[in-house]
Amino acid sequence: MQTPATRGLQAMKVIICGAGQVGWQIARHLSGEKNDVTVVDNNPDLVRRATDTLDVQGIAGFASYPDILERAGARDADMIIAATYSDEVNMVTCQVAHSVFSIPRKIARLRAQSYLTAIYSDLYRRDHLPIDVVISPEREVAEAALNRLHAPAAFDTENFLGGRAKILGISVDEDCPVLNTPLRQLTDLFSTLKVIVVGIRRKGRLFAPEAGDQIFAGDACYLCVATEDVARTLDVFGKTNTKPERVVIVGGGNVGLAVASALESNEERIRAKMIEKSRSVAERAADILERTIVLHGDGLDPVLLNEAGVDRANAVLCLTDDDKTNLLAAVRAKSEGCPMAIALINDPSLVPLMEPMGIDAYINPRTTTVSSILRHIRHGRVRGVYSIGDAEAEVIEAEVLSTSPITGLTVRDIDFPEGVLIGAVLKPGNKLMKPTGHMRIDEGDVIVIFAMSKDVPEVERLLQVSIDFF
């Protein structure tokens, strides 16, 4: 049997249980990087979709059944990812993977909050339920919502380097002060700002820019910026970033509840009101939340939105489990005077409607969950992964160790593909630096890299510290 240590970088054997949107995206990433991937789902149509569109094997059957896992190659698998729609199936699948097949790495997606309560975390020890990593979509989405809320001028945002740096997605308007300025000149003009333009989406195409490229109206720019420089950077791009004081949340389910709870514990004391259509869900939220006012009714009702003070709120977060309700509630809130609307959108085909409808930002649960899972399966010392767009690019945070091929090289001497840029470097001693061509990358540095999806395998090769998948 080949082990991870003998098979090499491109030969990890992974079983993905659940061929829905999350499972399909993970399979797409891993098969695209030449891993040996088998997809398992009890829906033959979903299995067929995966095998028809991806370079993967497929098994139709229940993932928790030992004979199904046996057929999927569990005897010599390196990892199993349990992402079916059932928490219990995911848990049992990991147990069978451990007890029967000794699969070394087990990741499970769990939704029910009871399974995620910290006081029960002992449940996931190897001698109980042997799950190495638990992924909670609701918590991932709640964190994404809070990130959006604290950067209202950006349509996308994610933290890196322990909060020292951020990736910001900014739409470039006609009145942007730095239009038509080559990026090289931008760096010279604002030399004290720790910010790098790592990605530009122009006319639907995403690319990593070169120093001579300019920024045009209509572009969507992805910036890697030091957290303390966010406000000044937004000023440079003609954006203002106001801190939220009042928020209206439409939807009191698990995601809305997680966001409201996080806002209650936030030091900035943001005041929130919640609107929930289901009486039982509203009552449950009211029992759990301490300072949030919960209103029972329809988030599309202008009278109720006004009662919630949407015209005085800094933002509305539309977080129901129905995409169309979220879109319409966001539009209604904007029409009633709310300056910013953020919508939860599961269906990526609806995203192009955001701009014409005037919706400021969206959260895709699939993308956040995929990013969270990828964070736990990358090679080397990878600390974070964030997926950009429809899996078009990734932002990767990784520690550089002595055996990495880039150790000791200056940035200009690293043989990166054209679609790869370093956005930030954290030196030992917690010193955050903007990368320059003559900067040397040393052992112990933690770097943030923007990479187009096709270039991720080469980035992993350059970051490789040992033949180790976990």
XYZ file of C-alpha atoms in Angstrom:
470
model
C 0.000 0.000 0.000
C 1.248 3.451 -0.866
C 1.237 5.896 2.019
C 1.119 9.688 1.781
C 4.857 9.746 2.360
C 5.604 7.536 -0.646
C 2.993 8.629 -3.134
C 4.102 12.208 -3.512
C 2.416 15.554 -3.853
C -0.163 14.791 -6.524
C -1.392 11.414 -5.381
C -3.526 11.980 -2.289
C -6.453 9.549 -2.233
C -9.647 11.207 -1.019
C -13.224 9.979 -0.591
C -15.832 12.733 -0.710
C -19.220 11.752 0.704
C -21.989 13.941 -0.642
C -22.075 15.168 -4.244
C -24.094 18.335 -3.636
C -22.666 21.794 -4.306
C -20.007 21.639 -1.563
C -18.924 18.077 -2.318
C -18.825 18.796 -6.055
C -16.686 21.920 -5.569
C -14.213 20.114 -3.293
C -14.014 17.282 -5.838
C -13.450 19.863 -8.565
C -10.536 21.432 -6.666
C -8.869 18.168 -5.686
C -9.323 16.331 -8.994
C -8.039 19.401 -10.830
C -4.834 19.046 -8.815
C -4.417 15.422 -9.966
C -5.514 13.792 -6.717
C -7.265 10.403 -6.727
C -10.856 11.363 -5.857
C -13.915 9.157 -5.384
C -17.347 10.708 -4.858
C -20.077 8.843 -2.939
C -23.761 9.828 -2.877
C -27.046 7.945 -2.576
C -28.405 10.007 -5.483
C -27.176 8.363 -8.731
C -27.888 11.555 -10.713
C -25.522 13.593 -8.541
C -22.849 10.899 -8.836
C -23.297 10.885 -12.614
C -22.979 14.678 -12.742
C -19.677 14.467 -10.863
C -18.212 11.678 -12.998
C -19.400 13.331 -16.238
C -17.937 16.763 -15.455
C -14.881 15.942 -13.309
C -11.962 13.526 -13.405
C -13.317 11.493 -10.471
C -14.680 8.040 -9.754
C -18.225 7.686 -8.439
C -20.115 5.264 -6.228
C -23.901 5.423 -5.759
C -24.882 4.357 -2.240
C -25.087 5.405 1.410
C -21.745 6.810 2.566
C -22.074 5.372 6.069
C -22.325 1.766 4.828
C -18.995 -0.083 5.224
C -19.428 -2.011 1.948
C -19.977 1.249 0.048
C -16.822 2.774 1.565
C -14.952 -0.440 0.747
C -15.989 -0.074 -2.924
C -14.884 3.575 -2.791
C -11.348 2.490 -1.863
C -11.407 3.232 1.859
C -8.726 0.600 2.631
C -5.947 2.837 1.333
C -7.570 6.316 1.456
C -5.672 9.211 3.014
C -8.718 11.301 3.856
C -12.493 11.216 3.955
C -14.677 14.333 3.746
C -18.239 13.739 4.952
C -20.397 16.519 3.468
C -23.798 14.887 2.987
C -26.963 16.741 3.985
C -27.307 14.667 7.178
C -25.186 15.425 10.251
C -25.799 11.918 11.572
C -24.699 10.258 8.327
C -21.555 12.393 8.342
C -20.762 11.403 11.921
C -21.356 7.686 11.359
C -19.325 7.819 8.133
C -16.314 9.173 10.051
C -16.762 6.512 12.727
C -16.809 3.702 10.122
C -13.849 5.283 8.296
C -11.876 5.204 11.543
C -12.981 1.928 13.121
C -13.119 -0.266 10.009
C -10.680 1.324 7.578
C -8.276 3.390 9.738
C -8.485 6.382 7.392
C -6.025 8.870 8.940
C -7.891 12.158 8.305
C -11.640 12.654 8.765
C -13.530 15.905 8.103
C -17.268 16.266 8.762
C -19.731 19.025 7.979
C -22.172 19.437 10.897
C -25.105 21.859 10.920
C -27.065 21.236 14.131
C -25.990 23.696 16.794
C -26.367 21.104 19.561
C -23.496 19.112 18.045
C -21.358 22.262 17.937
C -21.771 23.501 21.508
C -18.353 23.881 23.103
C -19.286 21.949 26.246
C -19.823 18.838 24.105
C -16.585 19.160 22.102
C -15.165 16.123 23.952
C -17.541 14.089 21.778
C -15.094 14.233 18.852
C -12.108 12.556 20.516
C -10.652 9.507 18.777
C -12.058 7.140 21.390
C -15.559 8.605 20.991
C -16.513 10.049 17.580
C -13.197 10.246 15.721
C -13.654 13.425 13.660
C -10.462 15.419 13.146
C -12.090 18.587 11.787
C -15.691 19.731 12.233
C -16.939 22.296 9.698
C -20.040 24.346 10.584
C -21.533 26.114 7.526
C -23.673 28.361 9.739
C -20.673 29.562 11.751
C -18.595 30.079 8.604
C -21.409 32.101 7.024
C -21.985 34.127 10.211
C -18.275 35.032 10.289
C -18.426 36.021 6.607
C -21.477 38.206 7.305
C -19.673 40.004 10.135
C -16.640 40.559 7.903
C -18.875 42.146 5.251
C -20.579 44.267 7.888
C -17.289 45.713 9.142
C -16.135 46.610 5.629
C -19.284 48.103 4.076
C -17.335 49.756 1.249
C -16.137 46.329 0.048
C -18.172 43.656 -1.721
C -15.887 40.903 -0.433
C -13.589 40.642 2.579
C -11.624 37.999 4.455
C -9.104 38.145 7.313
C -5.560 36.771 7.109
C -2.458 36.645 9.319
C -4.484 36.515 12.512
C -6.417 39.637 11.568
C -3.294 41.655 10.704
C -4.221 41.725 6.980
C -7.380 41.564 4.877
C -8.407 40.740 1.359
C -10.857 43.417 0.198
C -12.946 43.314 -2.967
C -13.661 46.875 -4.157
C -15.768 48.036 -7.108
C -14.032 50.854 -9.007
C -16.348 53.772 -9.839
C -16.048 56.607 -12.366
C -15.005 59.010 -9.587
C -12.211 56.773 -8.240
C -9.163 59.084 -7.693
C -6.649 56.521 -9.039
C -8.322 55.627 -12.342
C -5.936 54.912 -15.233
C -2.946 54.904 -12.884
C -0.372 52.147 -13.495
C -0.038 49.963 -10.393
C 3.719 50.638 -10.286
C 3.005 54.370 -9.990
C 0.310 53.707 -7.392
C 2.910 51.953 -5.238
C 5.269 54.939 -5.555
C 2.548 57.499 -4.775
C 1.418 55.694 -1.609
C 4.681 54.104 -0.518
C 3.759 54.059 3.193
C 0.554 52.082 2.587
C 0.876 48.312 3.006
C -1.437 47.381 0.133
C -1.063 45.307 -3.041
C -3.619 44.956 -5.848
C -3.521 41.155 -6.267
C -6.489 40.576 -8.568
C -8.649 42.479 -11.067
C -11.929 41.351 -12.606
C -12.532 43.139 -15.890
C -15.513 42.408 -18.142
C -16.090 39.135 -16.296
C -12.470 37.912 -16.478
C -10.349 37.631 -13.326
C -6.562 38.003 -13.587
C -3.470 38.759 -11.495
C -2.229 42.182 -12.688
C 1.303 43.193 -13.624
C 3.066 46.378 -12.483
C 2.212 48.220 -15.724
C -1.517 47.430 -15.621
C -3.976 50.242 -14.907
C -7.265 50.358 -13.028
C -10.366 51.280 -15.046
C -13.912 52.238 -14.094
C -16.039 49.124 -13.829
C -13.163 46.967 -12.573
C -13.546 44.901 -9.417
C -10.203 44.955 -7.590
C -8.997 42.530 -4.935
C -6.577 44.176 -2.514
C -4.338 42.627 0.118
C -4.051 45.326 2.763
C -2.720 45.680 6.306
C -5.688 46.043 8.658
C -4.436 49.355 10.062
C -4.261 50.744 6.503
C -7.808 49.767 5.445
C -9.373 53.206 6.049
C -6.617 55.094 4.183
C -6.676 52.561 1.333
C -10.430 52.995 0.924
C -9.906 56.771 0.810
C -7.372 56.304 -1.996
C -10.013 54.375 -3.971
C -12.679 56.986 -3.229
C -14.574 54.879 -0.692
C -15.765 55.698 2.823
C -15.964 53.067 5.545
C -18.371 53.876 8.374
C -18.572 51.682 11.452
C -22.005 50.068 11.836
C -24.048 51.077 14.879
C -27.496 49.709 13.988
C -28.260 46.561 12.002
C -31.474 44.845 10.910
C -31.325 41.061 10.417
C -33.976 39.399 8.257
C -34.110 35.696 9.179
C -33.792 34.174 12.640
C -32.612 30.676 11.710
C -29.203 29.275 12.588
C -27.271 31.803 10.473
C -29.235 34.855 11.631
C -29.024 33.653 15.222
C -25.249 33.143 14.962
C -24.795 36.656 13.532
C -26.993 38.252 16.211
C -25.155 36.376 18.984
C -21.805 37.527 17.589
C -23.025 41.119 17.427
C -24.159 40.936 21.065
C -20.688 39.804 22.141
C -18.918 42.385 19.937
C -17.010 45.073 21.831
C -18.427 47.781 19.556
C -21.928 47.160 20.964
C -23.755 47.174 17.644
C -27.525 47.323 18.168
C -29.516 44.748 16.205
C -33.161 44.049 15.459
C -34.313 40.803 13.907
C -37.343 39.989 11.743
C -38.456 36.345 11.509
C -41.524 35.010 9.695
C -41.957 31.766 11.678
C -43.415 32.316 15.142
C -41.646 29.295 16.669
C -38.269 30.320 15.210
C -38.807 33.914 16.369
C -39.671 32.746 19.896
C -36.577 30.533 20.003
C -34.373 33.454 18.896
C -35.969 35.770 21.469
C -35.277 33.212 24.229
C -31.599 32.851 23.266
C -30.722 36.477 22.494
C -30.343 38.992 25.312
C -30.180 42.469 23.736
C -31.534 41.861 20.230
C -35.170 42.839 19.639
C -36.944 40.071 17.711
C -39.994 40.985 15.612
C -42.360 38.315 14.287
C -43.448 38.947 10.712
C -42.490 39.118 7.044
C -39.171 40.785 6.162
C -40.743 41.949 2.892
C -43.386 43.999 4.756
C -42.446 47.721 4.550
C -44.445 48.489 7.695
C -42.477 45.910 9.687
C -39.176 47.076 8.164
C -39.976 50.606 9.304
C -40.912 49.330 12.757
C -37.460 47.704 12.864
C -35.947 51.097 11.970
C -34.429 49.993 8.681
C -34.221 53.633 7.496
C -31.973 54.453 10.475
C -29.885 51.266 10.272
C -26.388 51.181 8.772
C -27.072 47.837 7.103
C -29.607 45.075 6.579
C -28.476 41.441 6.575
C -30.908 39.187 4.674
C -30.142 35.699 5.971
C -33.200 33.501 5.408
C -32.875 30.064 3.802
C -34.528 31.310 0.582
C -32.362 33.167 -1.966
C -35.222 35.013 -3.638
C -36.607 36.190 -0.308
C -33.153 37.511 0.572
C -32.849 39.389 -2.730
C -36.307 40.930 -2.461
C -35.903 41.813 1.240
C -32.587 43.513 0.433
C -34.164 45.550 -2.386
C -37.154 46.478 -0.182
C -34.844 47.582 2.676
C -32.820 49.751 0.289
C -36.018 51.326 -1.057
C -37.021 52.150 2.540
C -33.769 54.064 3.087
C -31.196 51.515 4.312
C -27.775 52.456 2.837
C -26.339 48.949 2.693
C -27.841 45.525 1.978
C -26.073 42.168 2.298
C -27.835 39.038 1.013
C -27.207 35.344 1.571
C -27.170 33.697 -1.884
C -26.813 29.940 -2.402
C -27.419 29.899 -6.155
C -24.412 31.444 -7.994
C -26.562 32.061 -11.101
C -28.354 34.799 -9.137
C -25.167 36.754 -8.391
C -25.236 38.756 -11.684
C -28.578 40.206 -10.508
C -26.950 41.819 -7.482
C -25.607 44.943 -9.178
C -28.709 45.857 -11.215
C -30.828 45.298 -8.093
C -28.582 47.630 -6.077
C -27.528 45.013 -3.515
C -24.133 45.868 -2.049
C -22.659 42.501 -1.065
C -23.514 38.840 -0.901
C -22.402 35.753 1.015
C -22.255 32.359 -0.660
C -22.433 29.559 1.955
C -20.970 27.093 -0.523
C -17.871 29.242 -1.079
C -17.309 29.830 2.628
C -17.683 26.113 3.431
C -15.440 25.079 0.540
C -12.799 27.597 1.683
C -12.995 26.227 5.229
C -12.558 22.614 4.081
C -9.703 23.510 1.728
C -7.947 25.173 4.654
C -7.659 21.742 6.271
C -6.478 19.735 3.269
C -3.780 21.862 1.689
C -0.177 20.675 1.560
C 2.610 22.073 3.716
C 2.103 24.646 6.428
C -1.011 26.242 4.973
C -2.910 28.235 7.586
C -5.747 29.660 5.521
C -7.419 29.404 2.127
C -10.088 31.693 0.681
C -11.835 30.913 -2.592
C -12.445 33.886 -4.936
C -15.478 33.972 -7.230
C -16.695 30.652 -8.603
C -13.501 28.820 -7.614
C -11.566 31.026 -10.070
C -8.719 31.870 -7.697
C -7.510 31.246 -4.165
C -5.851 33.355 -1.527
C -3.500 31.144 0.473
C -1.775 31.912 3.781
C 1.234 29.664 4.422
C 4.312 29.419 6.603
C 7.666 29.109 4.850
C 9.891 26.370 6.264
C 13.536 25.616 5.574
C 12.823 22.897 2.998
C 10.568 25.068 0.807
C 12.069 25.829 -2.636
C 11.386 29.567 -2.165
C 13.317 29.874 1.120
C 16.263 32.258 0.803
C 15.131 33.709 -2.546
C 14.148 37.308 -3.217
C 10.588 37.825 -4.428
C 11.753 38.712 -7.958
C 13.783 35.479 -8.168
C 10.899 33.169 -7.241
C 9.636 31.398 -10.356
C 5.942 32.105 -9.797
C 3.468 31.530 -12.654
C 1.962 34.729 -14.157
C -1.291 34.237 -12.209
C 0.398 34.374 -8.793
C 1.228 37.370 -6.581
C 2.435 37.752 -2.977
C 0.134 40.173 -1.143
C 1.739 40.401 2.311
C 4.598 38.962 4.360
C 4.614 38.516 8.142
C 8.197 38.313 9.375
C 9.211 36.702 12.702
C 8.511 39.100 15.539
C 5.038 39.843 14.149
C 6.382 42.385 11.641
C 3.974 42.837 8.719
C 5.619 43.985 5.491
C 4.544 44.868 1.970
C 6.412 42.601 -0.460
C 8.918 44.183 -2.865
C 11.032 42.631 -5.596
C 14.216 42.725 -3.510
C 12.598 41.351 -0.300
C 14.056 38.001 0.745
C 11.677 35.232 1.794
C 13.085 33.432 4.828
C 12.272 30.426 6.946
C 9.557 31.344 9.454
C 7.924 33.967 7.234
C 4.157 33.680 6.786
C 3.054 34.816 3.338
C -0.308 35.605 1.729
C -0.474 34.527 -1.921
C -3.110 35.206 -4.582
C -3.189 32.406 -7.163
C -5.425 31.658 -10.121
C -6.901 28.163 -9.656
C -4.842 26.616 -12.456
C -1.659 27.785 -10.689
C -2.481 26.427 -7.221
C -0.616 23.102 -7.760
C 2.575 25.019 -8.634
C 2.138 27.244 -5.574
C 1.785 24.115 -3.437
C 4.982 22.752 -4.975
C 6.834 25.962 -4.125
C 5.451 25.939 -0.565
C 6.096 22.243 -0.046
C 7.884 21.595 3.226
C 7.711 17.803 3.230
C 5.654 15.115 1.553
C 2.866 15.643 4.038
C -0.779 16.216 3.351
C -1.933 17.369 6.724
